[in-house]
Coordinates of C-alpha atoms and ligand atoms in Angstrom, one line a residue:
M204 CA -8.6 16.1 19.4
A205 CA -11.8 15.6 17.4
Y206 CA -12.1 13.1 14.6
K207 CA -15.6 13.9 13.4
N208 CA -14.8 14.7 9.8
I209 CA -12.0 12.6 8.2
L210 CA -10.5 13.0 4.7
V211 CA -9.1 9.6 3.6
I212 CA -6.8 10.2 0.6
G213 CA -6.1 6.9 -1.2
G214 CA -9.2 5.5 0.6
T215 CA -10.5 3.6 -2.4
G216 CA -7.6 1.1 -2.5
F217 CA -6.9 -2.2 -0.9
I218 CA -5.9 -0.9 2.6
G219 CA -8.0 2.2 2.5
S220 CA -11.3 0.3 1.9
Q221 CA -10.6 -1.7 5.0
V222 CA -9.8 1.4 7.0
I223 CA -13.0 3.1 5.9
A224 CA -15.1 0.0 6.7
R225 CA -13.9 0.2 10.2
L226 CA -14.1 3.9 10.6
A227 CA -17.7 3.9 9.3
R228 CA -18.9 1.5 12.1
G229 CA -20.9 2.7 15.2
A230 CA -20.9 6.4 15.9
A231 CA -19.2 7.1 12.7
P232 CA -17.4 10.2 11.7
R233 CA -18.1 11.8 8.3
I234 CA -15.6 10.5 5.8
T235 CA -14.6 12.1 2.5
V236 CA -12.8 10.0 -0.1
P237 CA -11.3 11.6 -3.2
T238 CA -10.7 9.4 -6.2
R239 CA -9.5 9.9 -9.8
R240 CA -12.3 7.6 -11.1
Y241 CA -15.8 7.4 -9.7
E242 CA -15.8 3.6 -10.6
S243 CA -13.0 2.9 -8.1
S244 CA -15.1 4.3 -5.2
K245 CA -18.5 2.8 -5.8
H246 CA -17.9 0.0 -3.3
L247 CA -17.7 2.6 -0.5
L248 CA -21.0 4.2 -1.2
V249 CA -23.0 1.6 0.7
M250 CA -21.7 3.2 3.9
P251 CA -24.0 6.1 4.8
T252 CA -21.3 8.4 6.3
V253 CA -19.0 8.1 3.4
R254 CA -18.9 10.6 0.6
T255 CA -16.7 10.1 -2.5
V256 CA -15.5 13.0 -4.7
V257 CA -13.9 12.8 -8.1
A258 CA -11.0 15.2 -7.6
D259 CA -7.4 15.9 -8.6
I260 CA -5.6 15.6 -5.3
H261 CA -2.4 16.9 -6.9
D262 CA -4.0 20.2 -7.5
E263 CA -3.4 22.3 -4.4
A264 CA -6.6 24.3 -4.6
A265 CA -8.7 21.1 -5.1
L266 CA -6.9 19.4 -2.2
E267 CA -7.6 22.3 0.0
R268 CA -11.3 22.3 -0.9
L269 CA -11.5 18.7 0.1
M270 CA -10.3 19.7 3.6
D271 CA -13.4 21.9 4.2
G272 CA -14.5 21.2 7.8
V273 CA -12.1 18.3 8.1
D274 CA -10.3 17.7 11.4
T275 CA -8.2 14.6 10.5
V276 CA -6.4 13.5 7.3
I277 CA -5.3 10.0 6.5
N278 CA -3.0 9.5 3.5
L279 CA -2.8 6.1 1.9
V280 CA -1.8 7.1 -1.6
G281 CA 1.1 4.9 -3.0
I282 CA 2.4 3.4 -6.2
L283 CA 4.8 0.6 -6.9
Q284 CA 6.2 1.7 -10.2
S285 CA 7.8 4.8 -11.6
R286 CA 9.7 5.9 -14.6
R287 CA 13.4 6.4 -13.8
G288 CA 14.8 9.9 -13.1
P289 CA 17.9 11.5 -14.6
A290 CA 21.2 9.9 -13.4
G291 CA 22.0 10.9 -9.8
T292 CA 18.4 11.5 -8.7
A293 CA 17.1 9.5 -5.8
Y294 CA 13.8 8.5 -7.4
G295 CA 11.9 8.8 -10.6
P296 CA 9.3 11.5 -11.4
D297 CA 6.2 9.3 -10.6
F298 CA 7.5 8.4 -7.2
A299 CA 8.5 12.1 -6.6
R300 CA 5.0 13.2 -7.5
V301 CA 3.0 10.7 -5.5
H302 CA 5.3 9.8 -2.6
V303 CA 7.0 13.1 -1.9
D304 CA 5.2 16.1 -3.6
L305 CA 1.8 14.9 -2.6
P306 CA 2.6 14.5 1.1
R307 CA 4.2 18.0 1.0
K308 CA 1.1 19.4 -0.5
I309 CA -1.1 17.6 2.1
V310 CA 1.0 19.1 4.9
A311 CA 0.9 22.6 3.4
A312 CA -2.9 22.4 2.9
C313 CA -3.4 21.0 6.5
E314 CA -1.4 24.0 7.8
R315 CA -3.4 26.5 5.8
R316 CA -6.7 24.9 7.0
G317 CA -5.6 24.6 10.6
I318 CA -5.9 20.7 10.5
K319 CA -3.9 19.3 13.4
R320 CA -4.0 15.5 12.8
L321 CA -2.4 13.5 10.0
V322 CA -1.9 9.8 9.6
H323 CA 0.5 8.8 6.8
V324 CA 1.0 5.3 5.5
S325 CA 4.5 4.6 4.3
A326 CA 6.4 1.3 4.0
I327 CA 8.7 -0.8 6.1
G328 CA 12.3 -0.2 5.0
A329 CA 11.8 3.4 4.0
D330 CA 15.2 4.9 4.0
I331 CA 16.8 7.7 2.0
Q332 CA 19.9 5.3 1.6
A333 CA 17.7 2.3 0.6
P334 CA 18.6 0.4 -2.6
S335 CA 15.3 1.2 -4.4
M336 CA 13.6 4.4 -5.6
Y337 CA 10.4 3.2 -4.0
L338 CA 11.9 3.1 -0.5
R339 CA 13.9 6.3 -0.9
S340 CA 10.8 8.2 -2.1
K341 CA 8.8 6.7 0.8
A342 CA 11.5 8.0 3.2
A343 CA 11.4 11.5 1.7
G344 CA 7.5 11.4 2.0
E345 CA 7.9 10.6 5.7
A346 CA 10.3 13.4 6.2
A347 CA 7.8 15.8 4.6
V348 CA 4.9 14.8 6.8
L349 CA 7.0 14.8 10.0
S350 CA 8.4 18.2 9.3
S351 CA 5.5 20.3 10.4
P352 CA 5.6 21.6 14.0
E353 CA 1.9 22.5 13.7
I354 CA 0.5 19.0 12.9
V355 CA 0.4 15.9 15.1
T356 CA 1.5 13.3 12.6
T357 CA 1.8 9.5 12.9
V358 CA 3.5 7.4 10.3
L359 CA 2.7 3.7 9.8
R360 CA 5.1 1.4 7.9
P361 CA 3.5 -1.9 6.8
S362 CA 5.5 -4.8 5.5
V363 CA 3.9 -6.5 2.5
V364 CA 0.2 -6.7 3.2
F365 CA -2.0 -9.8 2.6
G366 CA -5.7 -10.3 2.6
E367 CA -8.6 -10.5 0.2
Q368 CA -7.9 -8.4 -2.9
D369 CA -4.2 -8.1 -2.0
H370 CA -1.8 -7.3 -4.9
F371 CA 0.9 -9.7 -3.9
L372 CA -0.2 -13.2 -3.0
N373 CA -3.2 -13.1 -5.3
M374 CA -0.8 -12.4 -8.2
F375 CA 1.4 -15.4 -7.3
A376 CA -1.6 -17.6 -6.8
A377 CA -3.0 -16.6 -10.2
L378 CA 0.4 -17.1 -11.9
Q379 CA 0.5 -20.6 -10.6
K380 CA -2.9 -21.4 -12.0
L381 CA -1.8 -20.1 -15.4
F382 CA 1.8 -21.4 -15.7
P383 CA 3.5 -24.7 -15.0
V384 CA 6.6 -23.2 -13.2
V385 CA 7.5 -19.9 -11.5
P386 CA 10.8 -18.4 -12.4
L387 CA 11.4 -16.1 -9.4
G388 CA 13.9 -13.2 -8.8
G389 CA 14.7 -12.3 -5.2
A390 CA 13.5 -15.8 -4.1
E391 CA 15.5 -15.6 -0.8
A392 CA 14.4 -12.0 0.1
R393 CA 12.7 -12.0 3.5
F394 CA 9.3 -10.6 4.3
Q395 CA 7.1 -10.4 7.4
P396 CA 3.6 -10.1 5.8
V397 CA 0.9 -8.3 7.8
Y398 CA -2.8 -8.8 7.5
V399 CA -4.8 -6.0 5.9
G400 CA -7.3 -6.1 8.8
D401 CA -4.5 -5.5 11.3
V402 CA -3.1 -2.6 9.2
A403 CA -6.6 -1.1 9.1
E404 CA -7.0 -1.6 12.9
A405 CA -3.7 0.2 13.4
V406 CA -4.8 3.2 11.4
V407 CA -8.1 3.3 13.3
A408 CA -6.5 2.9 16.7
V409 CA -4.1 5.8 16.0
V410 CA -7.0 8.0 15.0
Q411 CA -9.5 7.0 17.7
H412 CA -7.1 6.7 20.6
Q413 CA -5.0 9.7 19.6
I414 CA -1.8 7.7 19.9
G415 CA 1.6 7.9 18.2
A416 CA 2.2 11.7 18.0
G417 CA 5.3 12.2 16.0
K418 CA 6.0 8.4 15.9
I419 CA 6.7 5.8 13.3
F420 CA 5.0 2.4 13.8
E421 CA 6.2 -0.6 11.9
L422 CA 3.4 -3.1 11.1
A423 CA 4.4 -6.7 10.5
G424 CA 2.9 -10.1 11.0
P425 CA 3.9 -12.8 13.4
Q426 CA 6.2 -14.7 11.1
I427 CA 9.1 -14.1 8.6
Y428 CA 9.2 -16.0 5.3
T429 CA 11.4 -15.9 2.2
L430 CA 9.7 -14.9 -1.0
R431 CA 10.1 -18.5 -2.2
Q432 CA 8.1 -19.7 0.9
L433 CA 5.4 -17.2 0.3
V434 CA 5.0 -18.0 -3.4
H435 CA 4.9 -21.7 -2.4
L436 CA 2.2 -21.1 0.2
A437 CA 0.2 -19.0 -2.3
G438 CA 0.3 -22.0 -4.7
I439 CA -0.7 -24.5 -2.1
Y440 CA -3.6 -22.3 -0.9
A441 CA -4.8 -21.8 -4.4
G442 CA -4.6 -25.5 -5.1
H443 CA -1.9 -25.3 -7.8
P444 CA 1.5 -25.4 -6.2
R445 CA 4.1 -25.2 -9.0
P446 CA 7.9 -25.7 -9.0
I447 CA 9.7 -22.4 -8.1
I448 CA 13.0 -21.8 -9.9
G449 CA 15.1 -19.1 -8.1
L450 CA 16.8 -16.9 -10.7
P451 CA 20.4 -15.7 -10.3
S452 CA 20.6 -11.9 -10.0
T453 CA 21.5 -11.2 -13.7
L454 CA 18.5 -13.3 -15.0
A455 CA 16.3 -11.8 -12.3
S456 CA 17.2 -8.3 -13.6
L457 CA 16.6 -9.3 -17.1
Q458 CA 13.2 -10.8 -16.2
A459 CA 12.3 -7.6 -14.3
F460 CA 13.4 -5.5 -17.2
C461 CA 11.1 -7.4 -19.6
L462 CA 8.2 -7.4 -17.1
E463 CA 8.4 -3.6 -16.5
H464 CA 8.0 -3.0 -20.2
L465 CA 5.0 -5.3 -20.5
P466 CA 1.4 -4.2 -19.8
G467 CA 0.5 -4.7 -16.1
Q468 CA 4.1 -4.2 -14.9
L469 CA 4.0 -7.2 -12.7
M470 CA 7.6 -6.6 -11.6
S471 CA 10.3 -4.0 -12.1
R472 CA 14.0 -3.7 -11.5
D473 CA 13.2 -1.3 -8.8
N474 CA 10.9 -3.9 -7.1
L475 CA 13.8 -6.2 -7.2
A476 CA 16.1 -3.6 -5.7
S477 CA 13.6 -3.2 -2.8
M478 CA 14.1 -6.9 -2.0
R479 CA 17.8 -6.4 -1.4
V480 CA 16.9 -5.2 2.1
D481 CA 14.8 -7.4 4.4
N482 CA 11.2 -6.4 4.5
I483 CA 10.9 -7.2 8.2
A484 CA 10.2 -5.2 11.4
S485 CA 12.9 -4.2 13.8
A486 CA 10.7 -5.0 16.8
P487 CA 7.3 -6.6 17.6
M488 CA 4.2 -4.6 16.9
A489 CA 3.9 -1.6 19.3
V490 CA 1.8 -2.7 22.3
E491 CA -0.1 0.6 22.4
L492 CA -1.8 -0.3 19.1
G493 CA -3.5 -3.2 20.9
I494 CA -3.2 -5.6 17.9
V495 CA -2.4 -9.3 18.0
P496 CA -1.0 -9.9 14.5
T497 CA -2.9 -12.4 12.4
A498 CA -1.0 -15.2 10.8
L499 CA -1.1 -15.8 7.1
E500 CA -2.0 -19.4 7.8
Q501 CA -5.2 -18.2 9.5
V502 CA -6.7 -16.4 6.5
G503 CA -4.6 -17.3 3.4
P504 CA -6.3 -20.7 2.8
R505 CA -9.7 -19.0 2.8
Y506 CA -9.2 -16.2 0.3
L507 CA -6.5 -17.7 -1.9
A508 CA -8.5 -20.9 -2.5
G509 CA -11.0 -18.8 -4.4
V510 CA -8.5 -16.9 -6.4
N511 CA -10.2 -15.8 -9.6
V512 CA -7.7 -15.8 -12.5
Q513 CA -10.1 -13.7 -14.7
Q514 CA -10.4 -11.1 -11.9
Q515 CA -6.6 -11.0 -11.6
L516 CA -6.2 -10.6 -15.4
D517 CA -8.8 -7.8 -15.3
A518 CA -6.8 -6.1 -12.5
W519 CA -3.6 -6.3 -14.5
R520 CA -5.5 -5.0 -17.6
R521 CA -6.8 -2.1 -15.5
N522 CA -3.4 -1.4 -14.2
A523 CA -2.1 -1.3 -17.8
R524 CA -5.0 1.1 -18.7
R525 CA -6.4 -1.5 -21.3
Ligands
NAP391 N1 -0.3 -3.2 -0.1 C1 0.8 -3.4 0.4 O1 1.4 -4.6 0.4 C2 1.6 -2.3 1.0 C3 2.8 -2.5 1.7 C4 3.5 -1.5 2.3 C5 3.0 -0.2 2.1 N2 1.9 0.0 1.5 C6 1.4 1.4 1.3 O2 0.1 1.5 1.8 C7 -0.6 2.5 1.1 C8 -1.9 1.9 0.6 O3 -1.6 0.8 -0.2 P1 -2.7 0.0 -1.0 O4 -2.1 -1.4 -1.2 O5 -4.0 0.2 -0.4 O6 -2.7 0.7 -2.4 P2 -3.8 0.6 -3.6 O7 -4.7 -0.4 -3.4 O8 -3.0 0.6 -4.9 O9 -4.5 2.0 -3.5 C9 -3.9 3.2 -3.8 C10 -4.8 4.4 -3.6 O10 -4.0 5.5 -4.0 C11 -4.7 6.2 -5.1 N3 -3.7 6.5 -6.1 C12 -2.9 5.7 -6.7 N4 -2.1 6.4 -7.6 C13 -2.5 7.6 -7.5 C14 -2.1 8.8 -8.2 N5 -1.1 8.8 -9.1 N6 -2.7 10.0 -7.9 C15 -3.7 10.0 -7.0 N7 -4.1 8.9 -6.3 C16 -3.5 7.8 -6.6 C17 -5.8 5.3 -5.6 O11 -7.0 6.1 -5.8 P3 -7.9 6.1 -7.1 O12 -7.4 5.1 -8.0 O13 -9.3 5.9 -6.5 O14 -7.8 7.5 -7.6 C18 -6.0 4.3 -4.4 O15 -7.0 4.8 -3.6 C19 0.3 3.0 0.0 O16 1.0 4.2 0.5 C20 1.3 1.9 -0.1 O17 2.6 2.3 -0.6 C21 1.1 -1.0 0.9

């Protein structure tokens, strides 16, 4: 199957940018990257085979137009927060729109355009019975993309992803530069963080070597940590390790409730609910991906040492649309 003309939806983000940098090497395919804001895509324009388009990907006609001449679609669109839905609904309206309706629209547009290859990035722990709206909506999105008999689909499920520009360890590194202690909900939750370069390599391997038809690959790093250990490491690498105070669940919920109503939404009750299940892989990384997972200890000290609090504050401000 050809991969000469690739549409990377969600390609401007943390993982997408790394995927595109790898796809754009050598005998590069043509790559189209839609975005809501031209500003978010400027860093990709230095790559000659990359074209960015300001478009509303939720509009089915616009989405289909983006697929002109495309043979492969990669979907990396994801959000961490959503309003809550009415009682009894599995996830709120924002998760429904981005994690479920959008994948459905992508599948429908691929079918109409005769596109046969789709790579979809989900999240480890995605399960319709999971304790959080985030994970339940991710499971529904997976079901949508795997439902088409006409499309060869591969789903990738990363654990929490680390690397330059990550949303997770950079936040905890910056918080420890700003504050003398870290009150932490979900401190004993377990994660198996995976390096962004490895996630990007996995996406590229799946596209270039045509592997994983109809499969779900979990992507996780070589080691399991509690959240407390990760926050501590982020503090050490940033040069400001602070005491970490694990919060009991009621206080953690109260903290998350307050944070989800503050600009930047650093944490929500739904994020806390996601941590009730382990964020770890059920098996080692699939051999066919050909990746030796990178340890956090290899790269964390390099990029977290230079954590820039002002940049982090700007990122939170952007997130809060301020
Ligand atoms: N980072 C992690 O630790 C992690 C862990 C597990 C799974 N994942 C999954 O991996 C994928 C990529 O994550 P990431 O960390 O690279 O995300 P990211 O940096 O936040 O990028 C998200 C991308 O999605 C687009 N996007 C966000 N909200 C959108 C909306 N409402 N409508 C249309 N486009 C929207 C953004 O495009 P524009 O702003 O340019 O329009 C951006 O390109 C997501 O599906 C995420 O759930 C990430």
